[in-house]
Structure formats: C-alpha cells, structure tokens
Amino acid sequence: AASRVFAFRDARWAPDPVLEPSAAVRTPQPVPLVIDNGSFQTRAGWASADPAVPGERARGGAGAETQVGNDLGSPEPLRWLLRSPFDRNVPVQLELQELLLDHVFQRLGVASQGCVDHPIVLTEAVCNPLYSRQMMSELLFECYQVPKVSYGVDSLYSFYHNKRQNWPCSGLVISSGYQCTHILPVLEGRLDAKNCKRINLGGCQAAVYLQRLLQLKYPGHFAAITLSRMEEILHEHSYIAEDYIEELQKWRSPEYYENNMHKMQLPFSNKLLGSTLTSEEKQERRQQQLRRLQELNARRREEKLQLDQERLDRLLYVQELLEDGQMDQFHKALVELNMDSAEELQSYINKLSLSVEQTKQKILQAEVNIEVDVVDSKPETPDLDPLGSEQSLEDVESINEFEPLFAEEQPEVEKPVAAVQPVFNLAEYHQLFLGTERIRAPEIVFQPSLIGEDQAGIAETMQYVLERYPKEQQAILVQNVFLTGGNTMYPGLKARVQKELLEMRPFQSSFQVHLASSPVLDAWYGARDWAVEYMTREEGWITRKDYEEKGGEYLKEHCASNVYVPIRLPKQAPRAAEALAPSRTLTSSTGNPCEQA
C-alpha cells in the first residue's frame, strides 16, 4: 500500500535562459524562426539543419502584466490573475501576443527593437478566422518588420513530421489540445476544411472537472486541491478506459479498488499547535497576544493623532490669514476647505483641538496601562478595557477577535495538563484517494455529457465526419487515423479509438491508428522540417508585398496550411445601370410593388 502513495511534485517553472544565437542563424541567409503558438505552451526555435544551432525550446504561455511564461515561477498564487492572448485556441488579445513575442525574441537573442529580419513560421488554429490572421499579420509586418511569414496548422505539421515512407497521403487526424479537440480529414495531402469538426473540450476542462470532483469528495482540503496539482494527476495518474461502463464495474470490486487506487499525499505539518502547552505557556501566549493588541491600538491612535494634527495646523493657518487681513487668500482657502464662514472654521478648529487632546490622553493612559500590565497582570480576567468608555470602535473589534480564545482556555487552567495524542493518522488524513476519478476526468472527450456539455464526443464526431464521404474515401481515411496533441498522451487512448472504429466500421474492414512519436512537440518539429525544406521556395510564404497588396488576411496555401477563403464583397452595379434605374422605376410604377422594391 505504501508504494501507491505519491507525493505532489509542485514543480516550479524555471525562468527561460537568454540564448546567444550562433553565426549560423544569419549566414549565408537569415534562418527562419519557428513558433508553435499554443494556448497552453509556446514553443520557439530556429529552423536549421546545422547541429550547432539550438533547436526547440518549450516554454509556458503568457502571464500577467510584464511577467511572461516561466518567469512567473509558480503560477498557482496568480492563477486567476493570469491573462492570455487566446480565446479558446484563437489569439484575440494582440497586445498580449506582442508581449509573448517580445519574450520569445529576447530569449532567443533576437533584437526586436528595430526589426526582426528572420522569416517567421507560425502555427494557427484550424479554420482560423480571417480577422485573427489579419491582426497577427499586421503585428508581424508592421511592428516587427519581418521579411516574410508562413502560417500552418499545428496538427498538420505533426502529421507531416510523422509521415513514414509507406504511409498514405490521406488520413484522419484527431488533434486534442488544452482547449479544443479537432477531427481533420486529409485527402491527397491537403486539408478538407469543409468537413473539419471541433469539440470545445480539452485538457483544461478535464482539469477543472477533476478539481470539482475532488473538492466535493474532500471539502476539508478545498484550497489544497489546485489546478496545477490536478494537471499533474491527469498527466501521471489518469488513463482512458477501453470500455467505460465495464471499467466502472471493475472499480466496484473492493479488491480491484485496493489494487488500483492511487493515494496522493498533500503537504502537512506534524506539529499540533496547542496540544501539549502547559498553563504557564498558555498564560504567556495570552500576554503576548494582549501586548500585540495594545501595540496595534497604540499605532492606530498615533496615526490618527498625526492626521488630526495636520488638519488642525491647516485650519490654524487659514485662521491666521483672517487675523492678518489677507481676505482674498482667506476666502480662497475657505472654498478649498468647502466651508462657508469664519464661524464654521472656528467650530472645526475647536472640534479638532478637543479630538487631539483626547487622543493624547488615551496614548498616555495606554502607556501607563502597559507598564502596569507587565508588572502585575491577571490572566483570568485580562484588562481588555484600559481606556474605559472612551475606547474606539477598532479597539472593540480587535478585542472581540480574542474573546473565543480566552473563553476556551480559561477552564483549562485548573485541569492537569496531559499530552493529547491524535486519534487518527495525520498523514492519511492529508491523502487524496484516486479511484474512478482516474478515468472519469479524461472520459469527457468521449462523453461531454458528464460535465453537462451538449456536444458530441470524439467517436460520434469521427463517425459523422466519415459519413460525409463515399465508402471508398472512408476506407482510405481510416487506413491512417493519426492521434496528436498534448491531450492524447493518456494511456489507453489508442486502444479506445481502435475499439470505437471497430464498432462503427463494416465487418472485416481494416483500419490503422497511429500515435505521434511526441504528441506535444511534433507540431514544432514538423514546422521546422517544412521551413528547412521550403526555405528557398516561394510556396507558402507571405511576403511584405503580398501583405500590402492583398491584406493581412491573405494566406498562401501549402501542405500543412489552412484553406484560404478570401472575403467576397458584393459586386457594385455599373454606373450606366444606376443611371437607368430611376427611369425604369418611373415607367413601371403601375406594376407589382414587390418588383419595384
């Protein structure tokens, strides 16, 4: 049983190092810079076949303010303050995207103040909105003055990188990431964008669902069940059930539960405060708490005295203006003080003077009371009202905070003190028992209804996409079902997809399911392979001239890109036809009014 107790690593993000680019990235021509712009991580590096050039650098997503990515250290204290340029998997906050690109260029040793004279290969979402691409192109060409840029789909780059010699050019790509899951049909090496489907579920929703499950199961550890720890559980302790219902039936067996349950150890302290304190130690603690409370009240009175004294000095200065006959300055000062007459000024002066004197008396009495309390104190009835009826509201509120403490400890003075032993295992109390949660959280991509989402899962969406093709093309697509993305790294996912395909395909039909060699990093490696191969070609590259002539939404297609759908504006009627329109309207005024409209 002890071997199944796992401690949370709570790993901190190490700050990204600043790399010095080698001479090979500039000679004989600038090497392309490849950026896999993901919603969870951004990966950037140089596209060069030279081994002296550093390759991929995996880095975190955008953070808050001017702190970006791994510079945040631990994200959990700032989890709800973090800002991201992404809405789902589409970048929409371009000011944050600019901060992220500045961070990337700085860490790779690229001076981005004047211009970035390296070609950029950037990943984008499937069927990316034209507005998002337009803003991204404007940022790259106008802000960074890049010579040319190429856009591609991350999952298609991964498909391109994993393509074997005997693999067909067609296939069905299942890409599951942090925010979304996509089903992408590829025919003859090109994306069929009309039949692409997206499921708005990914690793983020699985982590939130697992957090809610464990917080309901362990309400006493609500704050300790953080999203970072849930992501760690998903990455290292979760798996996909080949048959979900059958797997739940297995978990009903006590033996199966004991053999497969994982215990996650939360951090805790062995010291039980207040369990072995003697009466003298408790009395000393009460005295320390009372002393701290009195010091706090004394500081508040001193601050109030200083503020009232400053106000009084200001009013006395205005009164001196009246006595010296400087009426213009006096009336101007009264207007600034929002007062109407000298009588009102004198009334405020009298009130402030009285308040200052009373505060001084309270401070003197408090100092005398502290001295007396140190010499002779009564722990049974501590003097919590040294100032009588003149104590402030803050004093009463501060004293009330300690009343339950004193009330609990007073009866214990007469009892013999004995060490209190815990009646339970403290370490076991701080353990999370992971049973069916190991399969329930990742199951949402197959059954979105588990979290109340009215969407189809991977199996239903895959079947829907296949049914949009004739049987011959269906047989071609299922010969290469390709899994990629960080959310496809669960053990058992490949077997689950094979089972779903076996149920939906005809009897004795064949299919093949492949998993990316590195589901997280293959998108960057595929983009690098493409950039090295097409570095000297014009195919797929958008130059600055193309940007200025055809707009920021323009896209040059290539084997791993989206399909470019230009904006079609309605054609304007010729001027001659516009000139004849009024006469035709007049001659047909007796006709059908609908035809006239």
Coordinates of C-alpha atoms in Angstrom, one line a residue:
A1 CA 0.0 0.0 0.0
A2 CA 2.9 2.4 0.8
S3 CA 4.2 2.0 -2.8
R4 CA 1.0 3.6 -4.1
V5 CA 1.4 6.8 -2.1
F6 CA 2.5 9.5 -4.5
A7 CA 3.7 13.0 -3.3
F8 CA 2.9 16.0 -5.4
R9 CA 6.0 17.4 -7.0
D10 CA 4.6 21.0 -7.1
A11 CA 7.3 21.8 -9.6
R12 CA 8.2 25.5 -10.1
W13 CA 8.8 26.9 -13.6
A14 CA 12.4 27.7 -14.2
P15 CA 13.0 31.1 -15.9
D16 CA 13.8 30.8 -19.5
P17 CA 17.5 31.3 -20.3
V18 CA 18.7 34.0 -22.7
L19 CA 20.4 32.2 -25.6
E20 CA 23.1 33.7 -27.7
P21 CA 22.4 33.0 -31.4
S22 CA 25.3 31.4 -33.3
A23 CA 26.6 32.8 -36.5
A24 CA 24.9 30.0 -38.4
V25 CA 21.4 31.6 -37.9
R26 CA 22.5 34.6 -40.1
T27 CA 24.8 33.2 -42.7
P28 CA 24.6 32.7 -45.6
Q29 CA 21.0 34.0 -45.1
P30 CA 18.7 34.5 -42.0
V31 CA 17.4 31.3 -40.7
P32 CA 13.6 31.0 -40.3
L33 CA 12.2 31.3 -36.7
V34 CA 9.6 28.6 -35.9
I35 CA 7.0 29.5 -33.3
D36 CA 4.3 26.9 -32.3
N37 CA 1.8 29.4 -30.8
G38 CA -0.3 27.1 -28.5
S39 CA -2.9 28.1 -26.0
F40 CA -1.1 26.2 -23.2
Q41 CA 2.6 26.5 -24.2
T42 CA 4.5 28.4 -26.8
R43 CA 7.5 26.6 -28.4
A44 CA 10.0 28.5 -30.4
G45 CA 13.4 27.8 -32.0
W46 CA 15.4 28.0 -35.2
A47 CA 14.7 26.0 -38.3
S48 CA 18.2 24.9 -39.3
A49 CA 19.8 21.6 -40.2
D50 CA 23.1 22.8 -38.6
P51 CA 23.6 20.9 -35.3
A52 CA 25.4 24.0 -33.9
V53 CA 22.1 25.9 -34.0
P54 CA 19.9 25.3 -30.8
G55 CA 16.6 23.6 -31.6
E56 CA 13.3 23.7 -30.0
R57 CA 12.7 25.5 -26.6
A58 CA 9.4 24.5 -24.9
R59 CA 8.1 27.5 -22.9
G60 CA 5.0 28.4 -20.9
G61 CA 2.1 30.6 -22.0
A62 CA 1.6 34.3 -21.4
G63 CA 1.4 35.6 -17.9
A64 CA 0.2 38.7 -16.2
E65 CA 1.4 42.3 -16.8
T66 CA 5.1 42.2 -18.0
Q67 CA 5.9 38.8 -16.5
V68 CA 5.6 36.2 -19.2
G69 CA 5.6 32.4 -19.1
N70 CA 8.1 30.6 -16.9
D71 CA 9.3 33.9 -15.4
L72 CA 6.3 33.7 -13.1
G73 CA 7.8 30.8 -11.1
S74 CA 4.8 29.2 -9.5
P75 CA 1.5 30.0 -11.3
E76 CA -0.9 28.9 -8.6
P77 CA -0.9 32.1 -6.4
L78 CA -1.6 34.1 -9.6
R79 CA -3.8 31.6 -11.3
W80 CA -6.9 33.8 -11.5
L81 CA -4.9 36.9 -12.4
L82 CA -3.2 35.5 -15.5
R83 CA -4.0 36.9 -18.8
S84 CA -3.7 35.0 -22.1
P85 CA -3.9 36.3 -25.7
F86 CA -6.2 33.3 -26.5
D87 CA -9.9 32.8 -26.6
R88 CA -10.1 29.1 -26.7
N89 CA -7.4 28.4 -29.3
V90 CA -7.7 31.6 -31.3
P91 CA -5.5 34.6 -30.4
V92 CA -7.6 37.7 -30.0
Q93 CA -5.7 39.9 -27.5
L94 CA -2.9 41.1 -29.7
E95 CA -1.3 43.4 -27.1
L96 CA -0.7 40.3 -25.0
Q97 CA 0.5 38.4 -28.1
E98 CA 3.0 41.2 -28.6
L99 CA 4.4 40.7 -25.1
L100 CA 4.7 37.0 -25.7
L101 CA 6.6 37.5 -29.0
D102 CA 8.9 40.0 -27.3
H103 CA 9.6 37.4 -24.7
V104 CA 10.4 34.8 -27.3
F105 CA 12.6 37.1 -29.4
Q106 CA 14.5 38.2 -26.2
R107 CA 15.1 34.7 -25.0
L108 CA 16.4 33.6 -28.5
G109 CA 18.7 36.5 -28.7
V110 CA 16.9 38.4 -31.4
A111 CA 16.9 42.2 -31.3
S112 CA 13.3 43.2 -31.9
Q113 CA 13.6 47.0 -31.3
G114 CA 14.2 47.9 -35.0
C115 CA 13.1 44.9 -36.9
V116 CA 13.2 41.1 -36.9
D117 CA 14.9 40.2 -40.2
H118 CA 14.2 36.5 -39.9
P119 CA 11.3 34.7 -41.7
I120 CA 8.6 33.5 -39.3
V121 CA 6.8 30.2 -39.4
L122 CA 3.8 30.5 -37.1
T123 CA 1.1 28.0 -36.2
E124 CA -2.6 28.9 -36.1
A125 CA -5.9 27.3 -35.3
V126 CA -7.8 25.1 -37.8
C127 CA -10.1 27.3 -39.9
N128 CA -8.6 30.4 -38.2
P129 CA -10.9 33.4 -38.5
L130 CA -9.7 35.9 -41.1
Y131 CA -9.8 38.7 -38.5
S132 CA -7.3 36.9 -36.2
R133 CA -4.9 36.2 -39.1
Q134 CA -5.2 39.8 -40.2
M135 CA -4.3 41.2 -36.8
M136 CA -1.4 38.7 -36.5
S137 CA 0.0 39.7 -39.9
E138 CA -0.4 43.3 -39.0
L139 CA 1.6 42.7 -35.8
L140 CA 4.4 40.8 -37.6
F141 CA 4.8 43.1 -40.6
E142 CA 4.1 46.5 -39.0
C143 CA 5.5 46.1 -35.6
Y144 CA 8.4 43.7 -36.2
Q145 CA 9.1 44.3 -39.9
V146 CA 9.5 40.6 -40.7
P147 CA 10.5 39.9 -44.3
K148 CA 8.0 37.0 -44.8
V149 CA 5.7 34.8 -42.7
S150 CA 4.1 31.4 -43.2
Y151 CA 1.0 30.1 -41.4
G152 CA 0.2 26.4 -40.8
V153 CA -1.9 24.2 -38.6
D154 CA -0.1 22.6 -35.7
S155 CA -1.7 19.2 -36.1
L156 CA -1.0 19.1 -39.8
Y157 CA 2.7 19.9 -39.1
S158 CA 2.7 17.0 -36.7
F159 CA 1.1 14.7 -39.3
Y160 CA 3.7 16.0 -41.8
H161 CA 6.6 15.2 -39.4
N162 CA 5.4 11.7 -38.5
K163 CA 4.7 10.7 -42.1
R164 CA 6.5 7.4 -42.9
Q165 CA 7.6 6.2 -46.2
N166 CA 4.8 3.7 -46.6
W167 CA 2.1 6.0 -45.1
P168 CA -0.7 7.2 -47.4
C169 CA -1.0 10.9 -48.0
S170 CA -4.6 10.7 -46.8
G171 CA -5.8 10.2 -43.3
L172 CA -8.0 11.3 -40.4
V173 CA -6.2 13.5 -37.9
I174 CA -7.5 13.6 -34.3
S175 CA -5.9 16.5 -32.5
S176 CA -6.7 17.1 -28.8
G177 CA -5.1 20.0 -27.0
Y178 CA -5.6 22.2 -24.0
Q179 CA -8.8 23.9 -25.1
C180 CA -10.2 22.1 -28.1
T181 CA -10.3 18.8 -29.9
H182 CA -10.4 18.7 -33.8
I183 CA -11.2 16.0 -36.3
L184 CA -9.4 16.8 -39.6
P185 CA -9.8 14.8 -42.8
V186 CA -6.8 15.0 -45.1
L187 CA -7.2 13.9 -48.7
E188 CA -4.2 13.5 -51.0
G189 CA -2.0 15.6 -48.7
R190 CA -4.4 18.6 -48.4
L191 CA -6.8 19.5 -45.6
D192 CA -10.5 19.1 -46.4
A193 CA -11.6 22.2 -44.5
K194 CA -15.3 21.8 -45.3
N195 CA -15.6 18.7 -43.2
C196 CA -13.4 19.7 -40.2
K197 CA -15.2 19.5 -36.9
R198 CA -14.3 20.9 -33.5
I199 CA -15.2 19.8 -30.0
N200 CA -14.8 22.5 -27.4
L201 CA -13.2 20.2 -24.8
G202 CA -9.6 19.5 -23.9
G203 CA -7.1 19.3 -21.1
C204 CA -8.3 22.5 -19.4
Q205 CA -11.9 21.2 -19.0
A206 CA -10.6 17.8 -17.7
A207 CA -8.5 19.6 -15.1
V208 CA -11.4 21.7 -13.9
Y209 CA -13.7 18.7 -13.8
L210 CA -11.2 16.7 -11.7
Q211 CA -10.8 19.6 -9.4
R212 CA -14.5 19.8 -8.7
L213 CA -14.8 16.1 -8.2
L214 CA -12.0 16.0 -5.6
Q215 CA -13.2 19.2 -3.9
L216 CA -16.6 17.7 -3.4
K217 CA -15.0 14.5 -2.1
Y218 CA -12.6 16.3 0.2
P219 CA -14.1 19.6 1.3
G220 CA -11.6 19.9 4.1
H221 CA -8.8 20.2 1.6
F222 CA -10.6 22.6 -0.7
A223 CA -7.7 25.1 -1.0
A224 CA -5.0 22.5 -1.4
I225 CA -6.8 20.9 -4.5
T226 CA -5.3 23.3 -7.1
L227 CA -5.4 23.2 -10.8
S228 CA -1.7 22.7 -11.1
R229 CA -2.0 19.5 -9.0
M230 CA -5.0 18.4 -11.0
E231 CA -2.9 18.7 -14.2
E232 CA -0.2 16.7 -12.6
I233 CA -2.7 13.9 -11.7
L234 CA -4.0 14.0 -15.3
H235 CA -0.5 13.7 -16.8
E236 CA 0.8 11.0 -14.5
H237 CA -2.1 9.0 -12.9
S238 CA -5.1 9.1 -15.3
Y239 CA -5.9 6.8 -18.2
I240 CA -8.6 6.2 -20.8
A241 CA -10.8 3.2 -20.2
E242 CA -11.3 1.0 -23.3
D243 CA -14.9 0.3 -22.2
Y244 CA -16.0 2.9 -19.7
I245 CA -19.0 1.1 -18.3
E246 CA -17.1 -2.1 -17.9
E247 CA -14.3 -0.3 -16.2
L248 CA -16.7 1.2 -13.7
Q249 CA -18.0 -2.2 -12.9
K250 CA -14.4 -3.3 -12.1
W251 CA -14.0 -0.4 -9.7
R252 CA -17.0 -1.7 -7.7
S253 CA -14.9 -4.6 -6.5
P254 CA -13.1 -3.9 -3.2
E255 CA -10.1 -5.9 -4.3
Y256 CA -9.8 -4.1 -7.7
Y257 CA -10.1 -0.7 -5.8
E258 CA -7.4 -1.6 -3.3
N259 CA -5.0 -2.8 -6.1
N260 CA -5.5 0.1 -8.5
M261 CA -6.3 3.1 -6.2
H262 CA -3.6 5.8 -6.1
K263 CA -3.0 7.9 -2.9
M264 CA -1.8 11.5 -3.5
Q265 CA -0.1 12.9 -0.4
L266 CA -0.8 16.6 0.3
P267 CA 1.8 18.6 2.3
F268 CA 1.1 18.8 6.0
S269 CA 2.8 19.6 9.4
N270 CA 3.2 17.0 12.1
K271 CA 3.1 19.7 14.8
L272 CA -0.3 20.0 16.5
L273 CA -0.5 23.6 17.9
G274 CA -1.8 23.9 21.4
S275 CA -1.9 20.2 22.1
T276 CA 0.9 20.0 24.7
L277 CA 1.0 23.5 26.2
T278 CA 1.4 24.0 29.9
S279 CA -0.6 26.5 31.9
E280 CA 2.4 28.8 32.1
E281 CA 2.9 28.7 28.3
K282 CA -0.8 29.4 27.7
Q283 CA -0.6 32.3 30.1
E284 CA 2.4 33.7 28.4
R285 CA 0.7 33.3 25.0
R286 CA -2.3 35.3 26.2
Q287 CA 0.0 38.0 27.5
Q288 CA 1.8 38.2 24.1
Q289 CA -1.5 38.4 22.3
L290 CA -2.8 41.1 24.6
R291 CA 0.5 43.0 24.2
R292 CA 0.4 42.8 20.4
L293 CA -3.2 44.1 20.5
Q294 CA -2.3 47.0 22.7
E295 CA 0.6 47.9 20.4
L296 CA -1.6 47.8 17.4
N297 CA -4.2 50.1 19.1
A298 CA -1.4 52.4 20.1
R299 CA -0.1 52.7 16.5
R300 CA -3.6 53.4 15.3
R301 CA -4.0 56.2 17.8
E302 CA -0.7 57.7 16.8
E303 CA -1.6 57.7 13.2
K304 CA -5.0 59.3 14.0
L305 CA -3.2 61.9 16.1
Q306 CA -0.8 62.7 13.4
L307 CA -3.6 63.1 10.8
D308 CA -5.7 65.3 13.1
Q309 CA -2.7 67.4 14.0
E310 CA -2.0 68.1 10.3
R311 CA -5.6 69.1 9.7
L312 CA -5.6 71.3 12.7
D313 CA -2.4 73.0 11.6
R314 CA -4.0 73.7 8.2
L315 CA -7.1 75.2 9.8
L316 CA -5.0 77.4 12.1
Y317 CA -3.0 78.6 9.1
V318 CA -6.3 79.7 7.4
Q319 CA -7.4 81.4 10.6
E320 CA -4.1 83.4 10.7
L321 CA -4.9 84.6 7.2
L322 CA -8.1 86.2 8.6
E323 CA -6.3 87.7 11.5
D324 CA -3.6 89.2 9.2
G325 CA -6.3 90.8 7.0
Q326 CA -5.5 88.7 3.8
M327 CA -9.1 88.3 2.9
D328 CA -8.7 87.1 -0.7
Q329 CA -6.5 84.2 0.3
F330 CA -8.7 83.5 3.3
H331 CA -11.9 83.2 1.1
K332 CA -10.0 81.1 -1.4
A333 CA -8.8 78.8 1.4
L334 CA -12.4 78.5 2.7
V335 CA -13.6 77.5 -0.7
E336 CA -10.9 74.8 -0.9
L337 CA -12.0 73.6 2.6
N338 CA -15.6 73.6 1.5
M339 CA -16.6 76.0 4.3
D340 CA -18.9 79.0 4.2
S341 CA -17.9 81.3 7.0
A342 CA -15.3 82.0 9.7
E343 CA -17.7 80.7 12.4
E344 CA -17.7 77.3 10.7
L345 CA -13.9 77.4 10.6
Q346 CA -13.7 78.2 14.3
S347 CA -16.2 75.3 15.1
Y348 CA -14.0 72.8 13.2
I349 CA -10.9 74.1 14.9
N350 CA -12.5 73.6 18.4
K351 CA -13.6 70.1 17.5
L352 CA -10.2 69.1 16.2
S353 CA -8.4 70.6 19.2
L354 CA -10.6 68.6 21.5
S355 CA -10.0 65.4 19.5
V356 CA -6.2 65.9 19.5
E357 CA -6.2 66.4 23.3
Q358 CA -8.3 63.3 23.9
T359 CA -6.1 61.2 21.7
K360 CA -3.0 62.4 23.5
Q361 CA -4.6 61.5 26.9
K362 CA -5.5 58.0 25.5
I363 CA -1.9 57.4 24.4
L364 CA -0.6 58.4 27.8
Q365 CA -3.1 56.2 29.6
A366 CA -2.3 53.3 27.3
E367 CA 1.4 53.6 28.0
V368 CA 0.8 53.6 31.8
N369 CA -1.5 50.6 31.5
I370 CA 1.1 48.6 29.5
E371 CA 3.6 49.2 32.3
V372 CA 1.2 48.1 35.0
D373 CA 0.2 45.1 33.0
V374 CA 3.8 44.0 32.6
V375 CA 4.3 44.3 36.4
D376 CA 1.1 42.7 37.6
S377 CA -1.4 41.0 35.2
K378 CA -4.4 38.8 35.8
P379 CA -4.7 36.1 33.2
E380 CA -8.1 35.1 34.5
T381 CA -9.7 38.5 33.8
P382 CA -7.3 40.3 31.4
D383 CA -7.7 44.0 31.3
L384 CA -9.0 44.5 27.8
D385 CA -10.6 47.9 28.5
P386 CA -7.8 50.1 29.7
L387 CA -9.4 53.2 28.4
G388 CA -12.9 52.8 29.9
S389 CA -15.8 54.1 27.8
E390 CA -13.6 56.1 25.5
Q391 CA -12.1 53.2 23.6
S392 CA -12.5 53.3 19.8
L393 CA -14.6 51.0 17.7
E394 CA -11.4 49.5 16.3
D395 CA -10.3 48.5 19.8
V396 CA -13.6 46.7 20.4
E397 CA -13.4 44.8 17.1
S398 CA -9.8 43.8 17.8
I399 CA -10.6 42.6 21.3
N400 CA -13.7 40.6 20.2
E401 CA -11.4 38.6 17.9
F402 CA -9.6 37.2 21.0
E403 CA -12.7 36.6 23.2
P404 CA -13.2 33.0 21.9
L405 CA -9.6 32.2 22.5
F406 CA -9.7 33.3 26.1
A407 CA -13.1 31.7 26.7
E408 CA -11.8 28.3 25.6
E409 CA -8.6 28.4 27.6
Q410 CA -9.9 29.7 30.9
P411 CA -11.4 26.4 32.2
E412 CA -8.2 24.5 31.4
V413 CA -6.1 26.4 34.0
E414 CA -7.4 24.2 36.8
K415 CA -7.1 20.9 34.9
P416 CA -4.0 18.8 34.8
V417 CA -2.1 19.2 31.6
A418 CA -1.6 16.0 29.6
A419 CA -0.3 15.4 26.1
V420 CA -3.1 15.0 23.6
Q421 CA -2.4 12.2 21.1
P422 CA -4.1 12.3 17.7
V423 CA -6.9 9.8 17.3
F424 CA -6.2 9.4 13.5
N425 CA -3.2 9.2 11.2
L426 CA -2.4 12.7 10.3
A427 CA -0.6 11.8 7.1
E428 CA -3.5 9.6 5.9
Y429 CA -5.9 12.5 6.6
H430 CA -4.0 14.6 4.1
Q431 CA -4.2 12.0 1.3
L432 CA -6.4 12.1 -1.7
F433 CA -7.7 8.6 -2.8
L434 CA -7.9 8.4 -6.5
G435 CA -10.3 5.7 -7.7
T436 CA -12.7 6.2 -10.5
E437 CA -11.5 9.8 -10.8
R438 CA -8.6 8.4 -12.8
I439 CA -10.9 7.6 -15.7
R440 CA -13.8 10.0 -15.2
A441 CA -11.9 13.2 -15.9
P442 CA -10.3 12.2 -19.3
E443 CA -13.5 10.5 -20.3
I444 CA -15.2 13.8 -21.1
V445 CA -13.7 14.0 -24.6
F446 CA -15.7 10.8 -25.4
Q447 CA -18.7 11.7 -23.2
P448 CA -19.1 15.5 -22.9
S449 CA -22.4 14.9 -21.2
L450 CA -20.5 14.0 -18.0
I451 CA -19.9 17.7 -17.4
G452 CA -23.2 18.9 -18.8
E453 CA -21.9 19.8 -22.3
D454 CA -24.4 19.4 -25.2
Q455 CA -21.8 18.2 -27.7
A456 CA -20.8 15.0 -29.4
G457 CA -17.7 13.1 -28.3
I458 CA -14.8 12.0 -30.4
A459 CA -16.4 8.8 -31.5
E460 CA -19.7 10.4 -32.6
T461 CA -17.9 13.2 -34.3
M462 CA -15.5 10.9 -36.1
Q463 CA -18.4 8.8 -37.4
Y464 CA -20.2 12.0 -38.5
V465 CA -17.1 13.1 -40.5
L466 CA -16.6 9.7 -42.1
E467 CA -20.3 9.5 -43.2
R468 CA -19.9 12.7 -45.2
Y469 CA -17.6 10.8 -47.7
P470 CA -18.4 7.9 -50.0
K471 CA -17.4 4.4 -48.9
E472 CA -14.3 4.4 -51.0
Q473 CA -12.9 7.5 -49.4
Q474 CA -13.9 6.3 -45.9
A475 CA -11.8 3.2 -46.4
I476 CA -8.9 5.4 -47.4
L477 CA -9.2 7.8 -44.4
V478 CA -9.4 5.1 -41.8
Q479 CA -6.2 3.5 -43.0
N480 CA -4.3 6.3 -41.3
V481 CA -6.1 7.6 -38.2
F482 CA -3.5 9.9 -36.6
L483 CA -3.5 11.0 -32.9
T484 CA -1.6 14.1 -31.9
G485 CA -1.8 16.9 -29.2
G486 CA -1.0 17.0 -25.6
N487 CA -4.4 15.6 -24.5
T488 CA -3.8 12.4 -26.5
M489 CA -1.0 11.2 -24.2
Y490 CA -3.3 9.2 -21.9
P491 CA -2.6 5.5 -21.7
G492 CA -5.3 3.6 -23.4
L493 CA -6.4 6.3 -25.8
K494 CA -5.2 4.4 -28.9
A495 CA -6.9 1.2 -27.8
R496 CA -10.1 3.2 -27.2
V497 CA -10.1 4.8 -30.6
Q498 CA -9.5 1.3 -32.2
K499 CA -12.5 -0.1 -30.3
E500 CA -14.7 2.8 -31.4
L501 CA -13.6 2.3 -35.0
L502 CA -14.2 -1.4 -34.8
E503 CA -17.8 -0.8 -33.7
M504 CA -18.6 1.8 -36.4
R505 CA -16.8 0.2 -39.4
P506 CA -18.2 -2.6 -41.5
F507 CA -17.5 -6.3 -40.7
Q508 CA -13.9 -7.4 -41.6
S509 CA -12.9 -3.9 -42.8
S510 CA -9.4 -2.8 -41.9
F511 CA -8.1 0.4 -40.3
Q512 CA -4.9 1.7 -38.7
V513 CA -4.5 4.0 -35.7
H514 CA -1.1 5.8 -35.2
L515 CA 0.0 7.9 -32.3
A516 CA 2.5 10.7 -32.8
S517 CA 6.0 10.0 -31.7
S518 CA 5.9 13.1 -29.4
P519 CA 2.4 14.5 -29.4
V520 CA 3.4 17.7 -27.7
L521 CA 6.5 18.6 -29.7
D522 CA 5.9 17.1 -33.1
A523 CA 4.0 20.2 -34.3
W524 CA 7.1 22.3 -33.8
Y525 CA 9.4 19.6 -35.3
G526 CA 7.1 19.4 -38.3
A527 CA 7.1 23.2 -38.8
R528 CA 10.8 23.1 -38.6
D529 CA 11.0 20.3 -41.2
W530 CA 8.7 22.3 -43.5
A531 CA 10.7 25.5 -43.0
V532 CA 14.0 23.8 -43.8
E533 CA 12.6 22.2 -47.0
Y534 CA 10.8 25.3 -48.3
M535 CA 13.3 27.9 -47.1
T536 CA 14.4 28.9 -50.6
R537 CA 11.0 28.4 -52.3
E538 CA 8.1 30.9 -52.7
E539 CA 5.4 28.4 -51.9
G540 CA 3.7 29.0 -48.6
W541 CA 5.5 32.3 -47.8
I542 CA 3.6 35.6 -47.5
T543 CA 5.9 38.5 -48.3
R544 CA 5.5 42.1 -47.3
K545 CA 4.5 42.9 -50.8
D546 CA 1.7 40.3 -50.6
Y547 CA 0.6 41.8 -47.3
E548 CA 0.4 45.3 -48.7
E549 CA -1.4 44.3 -51.9
K550 CA -3.8 41.6 -50.7
G551 CA -4.4 42.4 -47.0
G552 CA -3.5 40.9 -43.7
E553 CA -6.0 38.0 -44.0
Y554 CA -4.2 36.7 -47.1
L555 CA -2.8 33.2 -46.9
K556 CA -0.6 31.2 -49.2
E557 CA -1.5 27.6 -49.0
H558 CA 0.8 24.7 -48.6
C559 CA 0.7 21.1 -47.5
A560 CA 0.2 21.9 -43.8
S561 CA -1.9 25.1 -44.0
N562 CA -5.5 26.1 -43.8
V563 CA -7.5 26.6 -46.9
Y564 CA -7.6 30.3 -48.0
V565 CA -11.2 31.6 -48.3
P566 CA -11.0 35.3 -49.4
I567 CA -13.5 37.8 -48.4
R568 CA -16.1 38.2 -51.2
L569 CA -17.6 41.7 -51.3
P570 CA -21.0 42.2 -53.1
K571 CA -20.4 43.5 -56.6
Q572 CA -21.5 47.0 -57.2
A573 CA -23.9 47.8 -60.1
P574 CA -22.3 49.6 -63.1
R575 CA -22.8 53.3 -63.3
A576 CA -24.8 53.0 -66.5
A577 CA -27.2 50.7 -64.9
E578 CA -27.5 53.1 -61.9
A579 CA -28.4 55.9 -64.3
L580 CA -31.1 53.9 -65.9
A581 CA -32.6 52.7 -62.7
P582 CA -34.7 55.8 -61.9
S583 CA -36.3 55.8 -65.4
R584 CA -37.2 52.2 -65.2
T585 CA -38.7 52.7 -61.8
L586 CA -40.9 55.5 -63.2
T587 CA -42.1 53.6 -66.2
S588 CA -43.0 50.6 -64.1
S589 CA -44.8 52.5 -61.3
T590 CA -48.1 50.7 -62.1
G591 CA -46.6 47.3 -61.8
N592 CA -46.0 45.0 -58.9
P593 CA -44.7 46.9 -55.9
C594 CA -42.5 43.9 -54.9
E595 CA -40.8 44.0 -58.3
Q596 CA -40.2 47.8 -57.9
A597 CA -38.5 47.1 -54.5

